[in-house]
XYZ file of C-alpha atoms in Angstrom:
704
model
C 61.925 6.807 -7.006
C 58.564 7.398 -6.766
C 56.712 5.913 -5.332
C 53.723 3.651 -6.914
C 50.630 5.231 -8.302
C 47.238 2.602 -6.390
C 44.030 2.143 -8.420
C 41.854 5.292 -8.635
C 38.924 2.004 -7.769
C 40.821 0.193 -6.024
C 43.261 -3.461 -6.950
C 41.553 -6.563 -9.002
C 40.884 -10.315 -7.550
C 43.895 -11.663 -7.852
C 43.363 -15.441 -8.695
C 43.206 -17.980 -5.675
C 43.256 -21.967 -6.657
C 41.808 -22.667 -3.356
C 38.427 -20.127 -3.619
C 36.223 -22.439 -4.424
C 33.234 -20.510 -3.706
C 31.169 -18.822 -0.711
C 33.399 -19.398 2.126
C 32.492 -21.941 4.707
C 34.646 -21.292 7.664
C 33.187 -18.047 8.354
C 32.558 -15.263 11.414
C 29.392 -13.017 13.221
C 29.435 -10.139 12.106
C 28.039 -6.775 12.504
C 26.419 -8.411 16.241
C 26.666 -4.665 17.316
C 23.504 -4.693 14.929
C 22.579 -8.019 15.237
C 21.879 -6.774 18.765
C 20.632 -3.477 18.544
C 18.138 -4.966 15.994
C 17.231 -7.789 18.672
C 16.678 -5.613 21.604
C 14.441 -3.241 19.030
C 12.228 -5.963 18.079
C 11.807 -6.857 21.779
C 10.781 -3.428 21.879
C 8.024 -4.405 18.879
C 6.606 -6.960 20.730
C 6.166 -4.452 23.794
C 4.703 -1.926 21.892
C 1.720 -4.766 21.228
C 1.250 -5.636 23.385
C 0.249 -2.298 25.772
C -1.982 -1.771 22.507
C -3.186 -4.398 22.187
C -4.012 -3.977 25.949
C -4.812 -0.643 25.544
C -7.269 -0.939 22.094
C -10.635 -1.247 21.357
C -11.394 -1.523 17.852
C -14.855 -1.746 18.102
C -14.157 2.286 18.196
C -13.822 2.422 14.572
C -16.666 -0.377 13.030
C -20.478 1.008 15.589
C -21.065 3.865 15.710
C -21.030 5.787 18.886
C -23.670 7.802 20.752
C -23.581 10.853 23.537
C -22.222 8.678 26.134
C -19.485 6.598 24.146
C -21.560 3.784 23.669
C -21.317 1.772 20.943
C -24.338 0.547 18.646
C -25.151 -2.390 17.690
C -22.125 -4.393 19.502
C -22.803 -8.057 20.474
C -23.803 -8.824 24.212
C -24.430 -5.660 25.525
C -28.403 -3.824 25.391
C -27.518 -1.827 22.661
C -26.834 -5.212 20.925
C -30.498 -4.682 18.511
C -29.482 -0.982 18.650
C -27.219 -0.620 15.662
C -27.688 2.511 14.482
C -26.430 6.268 15.165
C -29.524 8.615 15.759
C -29.743 12.211 15.526
C -31.652 14.820 17.866
C -31.526 17.661 16.065
C -29.507 17.159 12.631
C -29.316 20.992 11.524
C -26.828 21.610 14.774
C -24.985 19.696 12.185
C -24.835 23.096 10.173
C -22.108 23.971 12.592
C -18.786 25.007 12.049
C -17.604 23.299 14.604
C -18.910 19.886 13.458
C -15.511 20.180 10.597
C -13.114 21.397 13.730
C -13.959 18.689 15.760
C -16.036 15.531 13.686
C -19.168 16.200 16.695
C -22.218 17.552 15.917
C -23.118 19.269 19.584
C -26.588 17.803 18.642
C -27.653 14.159 20.921
C -26.738 11.022 19.641
C -28.516 7.829 20.790
C -28.422 4.099 19.085
C -31.990 3.107 18.170
C -33.385 0.241 16.236
C -34.293 2.540 12.693
C -34.476 5.413 11.742
C -37.914 7.373 11.905
C -40.279 6.711 9.303
C -42.402 9.601 9.457
C -42.727 13.338 10.762
C -44.179 14.269 14.159
C -43.574 16.387 16.710
C -43.114 15.421 20.999
C -46.567 18.533 20.509
C -48.585 15.708 18.768
C -46.533 12.834 19.285
C -48.255 13.572 23.407
C -51.368 14.236 22.095
C -51.796 10.090 21.224
C -50.677 7.173 23.172
C -50.173 5.175 20.312
C -48.139 7.948 18.682
C -46.070 8.961 22.290
C -45.180 4.692 21.970
C -43.090 5.125 18.610
C -42.093 8.081 20.155
C -40.870 6.635 22.341
C -38.451 4.241 20.381
C -36.235 7.619 19.724
C -35.793 9.168 23.689
C -33.949 8.138 26.829
C -34.835 6.436 29.846
C -36.618 8.022 31.895
C -39.064 9.524 29.779
C -42.822 8.917 31.742
C -45.796 9.978 30.107
C -46.788 12.382 33.149
C -43.664 14.989 31.537
C -45.126 17.895 29.774
C -43.650 18.521 26.574
C -41.316 21.736 28.701
C -40.147 19.335 31.100
C -38.967 16.348 28.706
C -37.125 19.068 25.870
C -35.553 21.242 29.372
C -34.599 18.104 30.724
C -33.554 16.805 27.387
C -34.863 13.485 27.375
C -36.444 13.532 23.451
C -36.068 15.785 20.150
C -38.483 18.413 19.134
C -39.273 17.077 16.380
C -39.173 13.483 14.153
C -38.043 13.578 10.522
C -38.067 10.752 7.859
C -34.493 9.921 7.603
C -32.118 7.149 6.413
C -29.871 4.344 6.667
C -25.676 5.816 5.968
C -23.079 4.164 7.628
C -24.690 2.835 10.799
C -26.342 6.677 10.743
C -29.969 8.162 10.363
C -29.813 10.723 7.696
C -32.488 12.614 6.726
C -34.078 10.718 3.594
C -33.375 14.874 1.374
C -35.107 13.713 -1.662
C -35.673 16.784 -4.885
C -38.719 17.026 -6.729
C -39.681 19.681 -9.765
C -35.858 21.543 -8.327
C -37.197 21.460 -4.916
C -35.707 20.083 -1.825
C -38.279 17.492 -0.314
C -38.335 15.313 3.129
C -40.509 12.824 3.624
C -41.421 15.089 0.022
C -42.731 17.725 1.650
C -40.502 20.822 0.802
C -41.555 22.002 4.345
C -41.972 20.390 7.659
C -42.021 21.833 11.957
C -39.938 21.907 13.516
C -41.458 21.128 16.645
C -41.321 25.099 18.269
C -44.482 25.669 15.653
C -42.766 27.436 13.257
C -42.855 26.056 9.829
C -39.158 25.292 7.856
C -38.526 24.887 5.189
C -36.659 21.829 4.011
C -33.493 22.762 2.018
C -33.060 24.271 6.127
C -32.194 20.176 7.067
C -28.801 20.015 3.500
C -26.156 22.250 5.259
C -26.483 19.465 8.311
C -26.025 16.564 6.937
C -23.387 17.606 4.086
C -21.643 19.206 6.974
C -22.996 15.090 9.675
C -21.341 13.707 6.696
C -17.983 15.528 6.423
C -15.965 11.832 7.778
C -18.285 9.691 6.436
C -18.216 10.605 2.862
C -15.283 8.728 1.398
C -16.280 5.896 4.040
C -19.673 5.648 1.097
C -16.790 4.990 -1.264
C -14.849 2.469 0.255
C -17.816 0.327 2.097
C -18.451 0.335 -1.748
C -15.595 -1.087 -2.974
C -15.483 -3.440 0.136
C -19.086 -5.401 -0.828
C -17.224 -5.373 -4.862
C -14.415 -6.441 -2.847
C -16.846 -8.975 -1.169
C -19.045 -9.820 -4.605
C -15.385 -10.535 -6.465
C -12.934 -12.147 -4.295
C -12.959 -15.050 -5.730
C -12.871 -14.192 -9.514
C -10.193 -12.293 -8.050
C -8.282 -14.975 -6.655
C -9.021 -17.097 -10.046
C -6.936 -14.547 -11.941
C -4.467 -13.708 -9.339
C -3.934 -17.786 -10.465
C -3.406 -17.316 -13.321
C -1.437 -15.267 -12.513
C 0.937 -17.549 -10.844
C 0.474 -19.242 -13.365
C 1.228 -17.749 -16.769
C 4.611 -16.198 -14.464
C 6.067 -19.851 -13.864
C 5.384 -21.332 -17.051
C 7.568 -18.821 -19.347
C 10.388 -19.091 -16.280
C 10.087 -23.265 -17.328
C 10.139 -21.826 -20.692
C 12.952 -19.329 -20.444
C 15.006 -22.068 -18.862
C 14.868 -23.634 -21.740
C 14.332 -21.400 -24.786
C 15.643 -18.263 -23.439
C 16.907 -16.583 -26.102
C 13.266 -17.277 -28.402
C 11.123 -16.780 -26.027
C 12.505 -12.614 -24.484
C 12.485 -11.756 -29.181
C 8.840 -13.214 -27.869
C 7.867 -10.995 -25.101
C 10.022 -7.970 -26.832
C 7.234 -8.222 -29.552
C 3.969 -9.153 -27.187
C 4.989 -6.182 -25.419
C 4.747 -3.753 -27.938
C 2.003 -5.094 -29.478
C -0.040 -5.635 -25.926
C 0.467 -1.602 -25.800
C -0.315 -0.343 -28.833
C -3.439 -2.879 -28.344
C -3.792 -0.390 -25.869
C -3.052 3.305 -27.451
C -6.158 1.092 -30.189
C -8.304 0.707 -27.805
C -8.069 3.803 -25.276
C -8.441 5.815 -29.193
C -11.256 3.957 -29.976
C -13.466 4.944 -26.259
C -11.333 8.644 -27.517
C -13.550 8.569 -30.831
C -17.271 7.317 -29.728
C -17.844 9.467 -26.813
C -17.720 12.140 -29.315
C -20.189 13.866 -29.379
C -21.584 12.205 -26.197
C -23.504 14.679 -23.480
C -21.122 16.003 -21.188
C -18.798 14.271 -22.899
C -15.669 16.742 -23.437
C -16.315 17.978 -19.596
C -12.255 18.559 -18.157
C -10.135 17.054 -15.377
C -10.645 19.788 -14.004
C -13.631 20.650 -14.573
C -14.594 18.052 -13.047
C -13.355 17.829 -9.323
C -12.734 14.797 -7.507
C -15.364 11.638 -7.373
C -15.852 9.584 -5.472
C -17.530 7.864 -8.713
C -15.000 7.037 -10.650
C -16.800 5.409 -13.021
C -17.708 8.593 -14.296
C -14.421 9.753 -15.223
C -14.412 6.547 -18.205
C -17.444 8.469 -19.689
C -15.003 11.603 -20.054
C -13.187 11.620 -23.532
C -10.431 14.005 -21.665
C -9.898 10.444 -19.550
C -9.161 8.282 -22.564
C -6.705 11.122 -24.536
C -4.611 10.783 -21.421
C -4.480 7.367 -21.097
C -3.366 7.001 -24.685
C -0.810 9.698 -24.329
C 0.511 8.119 -21.224
C 0.868 4.569 -23.628
C 2.037 6.134 -26.731
C 4.964 7.531 -24.157
C 6.055 4.573 -22.843
C 5.841 2.621 -26.203
C 8.339 4.934 -28.074
C 10.792 4.461 -25.242
C 10.240 0.570 -25.506
C 11.386 0.643 -29.385
C 13.937 3.697 -28.738
C 15.366 0.915 -26.323
C 15.638 -1.859 -28.624
C 16.865 -0.262 -31.224
C 20.139 1.505 -29.399
C 20.710 -1.913 -27.358
C 20.051 -3.931 -29.512
C 23.799 -5.317 -30.323
C 23.179 -5.420 -26.175
C 20.561 -7.372 -26.037
C 22.400 -10.491 -28.226
C 25.082 -10.089 -24.752
C 21.688 -9.711 -21.989
C 20.246 -12.807 -23.328
C 23.800 -14.717 -23.384
C 23.462 -13.916 -19.813
C 19.408 -14.910 -18.308
C 20.638 -18.247 -20.274
C 22.995 -18.925 -17.667
C 20.860 -18.037 -15.228
C 18.406 -20.010 -16.804
C 20.520 -22.583 -16.162
C 21.211 -22.040 -12.819
C 17.607 -21.666 -12.288
C 17.268 -24.976 -12.842
C 19.853 -26.398 -10.687
C 19.710 -24.503 -7.843
C 15.100 -25.626 -8.800
C 13.917 -24.920 -5.659
C 15.019 -21.316 -5.320
C 11.508 -20.351 -7.503
C 9.679 -21.467 -3.928
C 11.767 -19.397 -1.780
C 9.811 -15.926 -3.044
C 7.053 -17.658 -1.292
C 8.642 -17.669 1.972
C 8.944 -13.932 1.218
C 6.191 -13.592 0.890
C 4.593 -15.205 4.700
C 7.726 -13.414 6.245
C 6.355 -10.063 4.621
C 2.941 -10.930 5.722
C 3.378 -11.859 9.016
C 4.937 -8.490 9.063
C 2.275 -6.150 7.562
C -0.433 -8.354 9.567
C 1.132 -7.584 12.648
C 1.973 -3.649 11.423
C -1.441 -3.242 10.726
C -3.177 -5.334 13.912
C -1.280 -2.544 16.230
C -2.044 0.022 14.751
C -5.297 -0.915 14.277
C -4.868 -1.150 18.233
C -2.919 1.974 19.325
C -5.208 4.506 16.807
C -8.361 3.084 19.180
C -6.973 3.078 22.218
C -7.629 6.406 23.081
C -10.232 7.199 25.847
C -13.217 9.081 25.372
C -13.539 12.176 25.707
C -16.720 14.325 27.367
C -17.111 17.666 26.729
C -20.137 20.708 27.301
C -22.382 21.626 24.462
C -24.895 24.385 24.601
C -27.313 26.222 22.485
C -26.520 29.898 24.636
C -23.680 31.191 25.609
C -21.480 30.179 28.423
C -18.240 30.456 30.021
C -17.390 26.180 30.063
C -18.080 25.379 25.791
C -16.613 23.259 24.637
C -14.705 22.297 28.202
C -13.872 18.653 29.109
C -16.265 17.372 31.466
C -17.860 13.814 33.619
C -21.045 12.977 32.514
C -21.468 10.879 35.361
C -22.482 13.904 37.463
C -23.189 16.442 34.609
C -26.252 17.308 36.221
C -25.055 18.666 39.865
C -22.415 19.663 38.430
C -21.159 23.995 38.832
C -20.567 24.312 34.684
C -25.225 22.539 34.901
C -25.949 25.092 37.716
C -23.792 28.242 35.097
C -25.013 26.817 31.906
C -28.268 25.477 32.049
C -29.442 24.284 28.412
C -26.048 22.652 28.186
C -24.569 18.853 27.741
C -22.374 17.091 28.783
C -22.049 14.693 25.322
C -19.664 12.170 24.257
C -17.228 14.654 21.177
C -14.293 12.323 20.200
C -10.834 9.964 21.724
C -7.842 11.153 23.042
C -6.894 10.657 26.718
C -4.360 13.097 28.726
C -2.495 10.249 30.639
C 0.934 9.377 29.899
C 0.454 6.559 27.733
C -1.787 9.173 25.308
C 0.827 11.610 25.903
C 3.272 9.105 24.007
C 0.975 7.713 21.858
C 1.825 9.372 18.797
C 5.906 8.205 19.257
C 4.223 4.852 19.736
C 3.258 5.365 16.354
C 6.454 6.084 15.877
C 7.446 3.123 15.676
C 5.180 1.542 14.681
C 5.757 2.331 11.711
C 10.189 2.497 11.865
C 10.295 -1.569 13.167
C 7.753 -2.661 9.749
C 9.912 -0.915 7.302
C 12.733 -2.386 9.068
C 11.391 -5.849 9.617
C 10.199 -6.049 5.898
C 12.790 -4.630 4.696
C 14.968 -7.362 6.567
C 13.112 -9.631 5.237
C 14.035 -8.758 2.023
C 16.925 -8.734 2.370
C 17.257 -12.072 3.592
C 15.831 -13.007 0.717
C 19.087 -10.717 -1.507
C 21.161 -12.954 0.740
C 20.057 -16.195 0.793
C 19.022 -16.774 -3.386
C 23.484 -14.432 -3.679
C 24.905 -17.767 -1.687
C 22.490 -20.604 -3.541
C 23.361 -18.794 -7.007
C 27.606 -17.798 -6.706
C 27.568 -21.761 -4.899
C 27.014 -22.856 -8.889
C 29.153 -20.215 -10.666
C 32.237 -20.961 -8.685
C 31.358 -24.708 -9.156
C 33.761 -26.553 -11.465
C 32.149 -29.395 -11.850
C 28.551 -28.717 -11.890
C 26.223 -30.258 -10.270
C 28.847 -32.256 -8.052
C 30.751 -29.193 -6.540
C 27.367 -27.284 -5.013
C 25.872 -28.134 -1.940
C 23.358 -30.554 -1.276
C 20.665 -27.993 -0.844
C 22.028 -24.843 -1.598
C 19.081 -22.396 -0.736
C 18.509 -23.771 2.983
C 22.706 -24.144 2.869
C 22.981 -19.692 2.325
C 19.129 -19.369 4.202
C 21.015 -21.090 7.694
C 25.007 -19.072 6.237
C 22.666 -15.525 6.429
C 20.782 -16.487 9.242
C 23.994 -17.313 11.712
C 26.446 -15.210 10.757
C 24.873 -12.452 8.921
C 22.286 -11.690 11.171
C 23.549 -8.425 12.433
C 25.037 -7.492 9.099
C 21.354 -7.454 6.827
C 20.529 -5.680 9.809
C 22.015 -2.978 9.563
C 21.348 -2.808 5.674
C 17.471 -2.372 6.717
C 18.217 -0.563 9.421
C 20.018 2.097 6.569
C 16.945 2.147 3.832
C 14.338 2.325 6.645
C 15.696 4.666 7.937
C 16.012 6.961 4.366
C 12.440 5.157 3.738
C 10.517 7.205 7.408
C 12.592 10.457 6.306
C 9.797 9.763 3.013
C 7.694 9.932 4.792
C 7.384 12.428 7.261
C 8.589 14.103 4.189
C 5.576 12.898 2.095
C 2.337 14.105 5.172
C 4.387 17.512 5.113
C 3.914 17.922 1.500
C 0.073 17.068 2.452
C 0.082 19.853 5.129
C 1.682 21.689 2.660
C -0.926 21.656 -0.029
C -3.063 25.441 1.304
C 0.159 26.662 1.365
C 0.307 29.842 -0.499
C 4.326 29.730 0.270
C 6.195 28.561 -3.140
C 9.772 28.206 -2.384
C 8.626 26.160 0.593
C 7.049 23.764 -1.775
C 9.670 24.122 -4.513
C 12.599 22.273 -1.702
C 9.907 20.724 -0.168
C 9.742 18.847 -3.966
C 13.579 19.124 -4.041
C 13.941 16.534 -1.094
C 11.367 13.928 -2.358
C 12.998 14.124 -5.316
C 16.275 13.637 -3.893
C 15.117 11.003 -0.821
C 14.088 9.071 -3.857
C 17.377 8.862 -5.332
C 19.140 8.749 -2.256
C 16.209 4.988 -1.460
C 17.312 3.672 -5.316
C 21.023 4.177 -4.545
C 20.865 2.501 -1.351
C 19.147 -0.267 -1.853
C 21.568 -0.587 -5.057
C 23.987 -0.812 -3.056
C 22.838 -2.809 -0.412
C 21.885 -6.013 -2.880
C 25.310 -5.724 -4.095
C 26.232 -5.765 -0.616
C 24.676 -9.102 0.319
C 26.270 -10.926 -2.472
C 29.693 -10.132 -1.524
C 29.067 -10.956 1.716
C 26.781 -14.670 0.092
C 30.425 -15.112 -0.991
C 33.093 -13.842 0.874
C 31.045 -13.688 4.350
C 32.088 -10.033 5.569
C 30.766 -7.425 7.568
C 28.642 -4.627 5.669
C 30.907 -1.890 5.540
C 33.588 -4.295 3.925
C 31.596 -6.006 1.849
C 29.614 -3.074 0.150
C 32.540 -0.272 -0.602
C 34.227 -4.537 -2.441
C 31.095 -4.393 -4.480
C 31.188 -0.978 -5.122
C 34.703 -0.553 -5.848
C 34.024 -4.112 -8.218
C 31.623 -2.211 -9.877
C 33.011 1.262 -11.151
C 36.436 -1.004 -12.479
C 34.244 -2.096 -14.122
C 31.488 0.240 -15.136
C 30.574 -0.034 -18.521
C 29.211 -3.752 -17.934
C 27.828 -2.460 -15.691
C 25.258 -0.091 -17.323
C 25.237 -2.495 -20.639
C 25.003 -5.472 -19.677
C 23.217 -5.978 -15.866
C 20.983 -2.951 -16.932
C 19.607 -4.162 -19.573
C 19.384 -7.539 -17.970
C 16.698 -5.927 -16.056
C 14.955 -3.421 -18.928
C 14.427 -7.467 -20.490
C 13.167 -8.711 -17.269
C 11.034 -6.073 -16.438
C 9.513 -6.377 -19.938
C 8.764 -9.898 -18.909
C 6.921 -8.385 -15.794
C 4.940 -6.649 -17.520
C 4.128 -8.974 -20.518
C 2.563 -10.593 -17.788
C 0.596 -7.757 -16.343
C -0.542 -6.509 -19.871
C -2.198 -9.794 -20.745
C -4.788 -10.885 -16.687
C -5.130 -7.446 -16.853
C -6.322 -6.621 -21.036
C -8.618 -10.146 -19.550
C -9.543 -8.919 -16.974
C -10.526 -5.867 -18.069
C -12.837 -7.482 -20.930
C -14.333 -10.133 -18.134
C -15.161 -7.731 -14.871
C -16.423 -4.318 -17.634
C -18.880 -7.740 -19.000
C -17.933 -6.074 -22.497
C -17.604 -9.864 -23.609
C -21.073 -10.563 -24.134
C -19.712 -14.556 -22.904
C -19.126 -13.529 -19.685
C -22.087 -11.156 -18.730
C -24.224 -13.379 -17.270
C -20.731 -15.079 -15.924
C -19.270 -11.630 -13.772
C -20.536 -10.166 -11.069
C -22.583 -7.269 -10.497
C -20.551 -4.330 -9.354
C -20.557 -0.962 -8.581
C -16.446 0.493 -9.448
C -15.448 -2.857 -12.288
C -12.023 -1.401 -11.986
C -11.652 -2.662 -8.601
C -11.101 -5.693 -9.087
C -9.338 -5.544 -12.391
C -6.599 -2.590 -10.392
C -6.718 -6.044 -7.488
C -5.892 -8.797 -9.847
C -3.112 -5.996 -12.058
C -1.548 -4.370 -8.811
C -1.736 -8.199 -7.591
C -0.155 -9.793 -10.761
C 2.219 -7.957 -10.426
C 3.129 -8.598 -7.312
C 2.878 -12.526 -8.374
C 5.232 -11.727 -10.968
C 7.932 -9.782 -9.582
C 7.955 -11.948 -6.570
C 9.417 -14.969 -10.085
C 10.777 -12.506 -11.803
C 12.773 -11.238 -8.366
C 14.520 -14.822 -7.973
C 16.122 -14.026 -12.191
C 17.070 -10.826 -11.830
C 19.311 -11.812 -8.543
C 19.489 -14.563 -10.031
C 21.685 -11.855 -12.860
C 23.501 -9.836 -10.572
C 24.858 -12.541 -8.767
C 26.432 -14.191 -11.937
C 26.600 -10.722 -12.926
C 29.544 -10.097 -10.030
C 30.832 -13.260 -9.887
C 31.188 -13.100 -14.136
C 33.415 -10.050 -12.813
C 35.612 -10.534 -10.673
C 36.433 -14.166 -12.596
C 37.567 -11.910 -15.054
C 40.392 -10.283 -12.696
C 40.899 -13.545 -10.672
C 41.797 -15.604 -13.550
C 42.811 -14.678 -17.658
C 42.500 -18.015 -19.495
C 45.285 -20.006 -18.994
C 45.222 -22.991 -17.722
C 46.385 -22.269 -14.073
C 43.546 -19.449 -14.492
C 40.685 -21.003 -16.669
C 37.512 -17.733 -16.777
C 35.200 -19.929 -14.608
C 31.917 -18.696 -16.566
C 30.462 -20.473 -19.149
C 30.805 -20.938 -23.279
C 28.830 -18.974 -24.670
C 29.037 -16.308 -22.420
C 33.055 -16.530 -23.470
C 31.783 -16.442 -27.238
C 29.595 -13.072 -26.567
C 33.021 -11.439 -24.926
C 35.054 -12.629 -27.107
C 37.298 -14.722 -24.802
C 38.560 -17.854 -23.623
C 40.058 -20.633 -22.307
C 43.803 -21.291 -23.886
C 43.179 -25.292 -23.305
C 39.764 -24.976 -25.805
C 40.527 -25.170 -29.654
C 41.070 -22.081 -31.602
C 38.124 -22.285 -34.466
């Protein structure tokens, strides 16, 4: 007699008359992972303390002079000198600036930038001019010193050029008159040695001096927009929160109607987006410069320029049209399955109605995530600013010590100064050669990895907590009498008491994949200019594979947490049980669960679309009623994009409760089908509405 062949995806669950939902008598799982996670968090706290003792965020906020002092820092002698002045801006045209991000010229903190042309030679003639000139000179300058002595000692610049402040730095006030570059309304200037120079000679120096801070201008404008519009952004996010909450409440009572209304509104909102893009595209026809392509335009810090090009609106229109077609086709092919999904959403609405506190649980998750993000960001800033000031030798003539590290305290009497009389010891950058500085990149990596691990742990805790609460609802024979008094708090307590190690295990696996994706993105950024097409292709394939792997792990983790919440097993056993259960019901998974996810995604899309359209008309000033109310902005897309992203996060927070409820009820529903057969001894626990859709019924029910 041949042995009986085992089922490919494991044995179905057997009926257990004593099973009443999430098991109460359980033990701790994945204890080793729990211990490792606690040790890792303690190490993370130690890294934060070390960074906070070594770091100095002032290095990011304030510009630094040649002696490594901060310009404008409160409580210091330079408090009233917030601007950085370059002795010779033309030296910033050196290619070394692009390598070291530091101009090889003396830099000092000043109260205000120079406002007129003046050479040191001319300033010595008039005591009034010399007093003005001394504001841009180092300490130690006396009226008795001659011009050659002053320049040899490097106490003063050879000339002053009319300048303007830009990101706390003084740059020549360049302009254009009749196609000729000017500075201070003059096309020529005296360079201090009696030689007349063209104003265009300053252009290269200014360009290189701003190579690091050119993007910072856009950032400052964006920050300014936030300061002008933060109040209205908060109002937009509150509207998104109220809309999401209203949507959830309506789903509780009108699930079927709301789903179809939601589908229709999404189609209308996307359709209006297509119409609006077409109108903008048509209005720009014949406008000067509107036919320039995005490739010809290149990258611009003023993003509103892109909205003046027809190709931009054409791209938007094509993207929205593709989205519209995909949505309509999915609705056509899945119209019958949507009815089943609606029944599942109705049951999820009833479950949420019995566990109303679950709607507010995302606020707890959001608070924990905000703490994790804030800790990571602060630690990252302190780590990146914990380097020491490094000084290097800068010179105009050939010198064997050029670009070597030096000590500004004794440089004037050092052998370097003796070998290179015209050299100076200037601040170059922040670095260091101590043991701490050598492993600084490792600490930054640890900071990023623990950020992923802690963030994924918080997310996993939310998923397991909600799964435990909704599972107790499904398996309750008499609802709500057989449910715990506080389902969410009971599930949260079980998750933290027994399954911290399991949560850490699942979060660790996901974090490893995410950190690999970050490294691949970093390599891709570094190889953008590489000519090796095979390396680029291989990197692209790896990025795609790890993206798919991350999605698969998230899916498996989510279902594993549901099984842990119900049965209290360890991570591997729960993941195996969940995977086999899903594989035994693969068709139902593809049809029911994914269609429901699609409908809930349409709900998020609708909320983002409604709030985003409102924000667009308000901040862009397209509606006359809002012209005087809307703030004046550099980029009106900044608050619009912020409101849209914030609305999606808020909607996702509320809908994540529904999504977790649907996934939990779905797994419980599959287990119900395996455990029970509808007989009087083994009745189905699924609701009557779901039994009707699936043509299932308990034998105790009267035949129709």
